[in-house]
C-alpha positions as MATLAB code, in Angstrom:
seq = 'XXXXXXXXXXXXXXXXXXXXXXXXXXXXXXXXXXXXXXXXXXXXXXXXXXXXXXXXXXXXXXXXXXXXXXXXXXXXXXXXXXXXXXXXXXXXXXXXXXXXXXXXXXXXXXXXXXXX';
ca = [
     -12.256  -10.497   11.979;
     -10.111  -10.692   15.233;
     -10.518  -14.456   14.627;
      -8.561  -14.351   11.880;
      -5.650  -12.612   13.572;
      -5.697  -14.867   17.245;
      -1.893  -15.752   17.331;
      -1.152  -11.999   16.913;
      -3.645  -10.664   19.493;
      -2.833  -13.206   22.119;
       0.818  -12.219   21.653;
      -0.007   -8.333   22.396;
      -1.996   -9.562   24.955;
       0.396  -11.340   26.710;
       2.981   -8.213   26.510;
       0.441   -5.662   27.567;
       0.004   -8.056   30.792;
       3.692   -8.134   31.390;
       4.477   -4.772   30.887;
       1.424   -3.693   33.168;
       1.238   -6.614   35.996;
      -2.723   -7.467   35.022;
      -4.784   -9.589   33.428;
      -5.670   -8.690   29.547;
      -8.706  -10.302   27.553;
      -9.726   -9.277   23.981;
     -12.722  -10.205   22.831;
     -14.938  -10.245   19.928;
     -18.367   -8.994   18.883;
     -19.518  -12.120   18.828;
     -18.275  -12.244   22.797;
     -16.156  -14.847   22.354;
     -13.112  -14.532   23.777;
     -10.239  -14.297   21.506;
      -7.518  -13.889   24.226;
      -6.973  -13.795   27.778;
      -4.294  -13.799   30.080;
      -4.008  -15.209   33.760;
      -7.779  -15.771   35.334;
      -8.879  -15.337   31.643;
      -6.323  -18.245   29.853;
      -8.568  -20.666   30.508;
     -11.876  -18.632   28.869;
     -10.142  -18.451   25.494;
     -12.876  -19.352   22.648;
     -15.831  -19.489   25.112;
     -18.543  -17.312   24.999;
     -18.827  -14.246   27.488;
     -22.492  -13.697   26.928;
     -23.553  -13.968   30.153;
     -21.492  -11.330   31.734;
     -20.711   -9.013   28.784;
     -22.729   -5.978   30.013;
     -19.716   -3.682   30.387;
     -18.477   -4.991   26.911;
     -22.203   -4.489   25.371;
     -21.562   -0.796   26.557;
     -18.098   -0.277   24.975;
     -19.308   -1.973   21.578;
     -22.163    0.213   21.325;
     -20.938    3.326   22.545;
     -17.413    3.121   20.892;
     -15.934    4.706   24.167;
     -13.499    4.306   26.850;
     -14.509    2.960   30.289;
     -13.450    2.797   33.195;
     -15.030    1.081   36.301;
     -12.955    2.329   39.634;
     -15.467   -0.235   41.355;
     -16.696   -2.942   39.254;
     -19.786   -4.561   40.570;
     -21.391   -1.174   42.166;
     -21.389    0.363   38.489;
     -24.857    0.675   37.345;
     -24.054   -1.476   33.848;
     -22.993   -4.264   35.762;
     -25.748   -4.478   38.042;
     -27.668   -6.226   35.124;
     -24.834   -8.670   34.598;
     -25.760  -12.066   35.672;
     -22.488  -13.040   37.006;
     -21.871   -9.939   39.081;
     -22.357  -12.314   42.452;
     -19.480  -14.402   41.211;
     -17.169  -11.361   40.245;
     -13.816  -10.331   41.427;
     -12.599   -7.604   39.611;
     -11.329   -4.335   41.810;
     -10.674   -2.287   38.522;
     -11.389   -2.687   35.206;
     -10.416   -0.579   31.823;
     -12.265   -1.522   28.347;
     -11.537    0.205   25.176;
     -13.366   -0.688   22.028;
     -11.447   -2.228   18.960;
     -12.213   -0.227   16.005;
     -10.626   -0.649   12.663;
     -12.400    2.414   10.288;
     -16.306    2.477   10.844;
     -17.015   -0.943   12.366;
     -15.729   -1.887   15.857;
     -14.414   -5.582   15.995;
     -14.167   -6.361   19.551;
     -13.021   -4.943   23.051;
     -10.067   -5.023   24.765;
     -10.343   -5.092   28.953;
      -7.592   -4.316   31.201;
      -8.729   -5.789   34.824;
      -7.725   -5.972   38.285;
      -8.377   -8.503   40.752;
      -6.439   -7.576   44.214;
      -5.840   -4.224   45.527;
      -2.303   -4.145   45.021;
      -2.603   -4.263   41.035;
      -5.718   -1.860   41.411;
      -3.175    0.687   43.111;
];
């Protein structure tokens, strides 16, 4: 579904990362990555499967999170690119449109100065 609406979503993307200072990615259930801005321009249309744990949460649990210190949360400790990671801060809010959730949207840091 977010597929079919790309241009639209990269758009919003690309304001909520100017209005905010960070990097935005939306992505789908799938985990491919419909959007991204900054360090995640150059994911756009690739898979995330291999580090999607925090997404896998959101999608199932249709909730909020929050991770004040990626890497030392317990869902990413299962993430096979948690050695490579440099996120500081990271926000992820499911996509829902009615009963089915289409996708996550992820609001991350990478220095301390856009954590703060």
């Amino acid at each position: 579904m977010l597929d079919q609406i790309k241009d639209t979503i990269t758009r919003y993307a690309q304001v909520i990362a100017t209005v905010t200072g960070i990097d935005v990615e939306v992505v789908d259930v799938g985990f491919i990555r419909i959007a991204g801005t900054g360090h995640y321009a150059e994911g756009v249309g690739k898979s995330i499967l291999d580090e999607g744990e925090v997404y896998r949460h959101v999608l199932r649990s249709r909730q909020t999170l929050l991770l004040e210190n990626p890497r030392e949360h317990p869902l990413c400790r299962r993430c096979r690119k948690r050695g490579q990671c440099r996120e500081t801060l990271s926000l992820c809010m499911p996509i829902v449109d009615g009963e089915d959730v289409a996708g996550v949207i992820g609001l991350v840091c990478f220095t301390r100065a856009e954590r703060e």
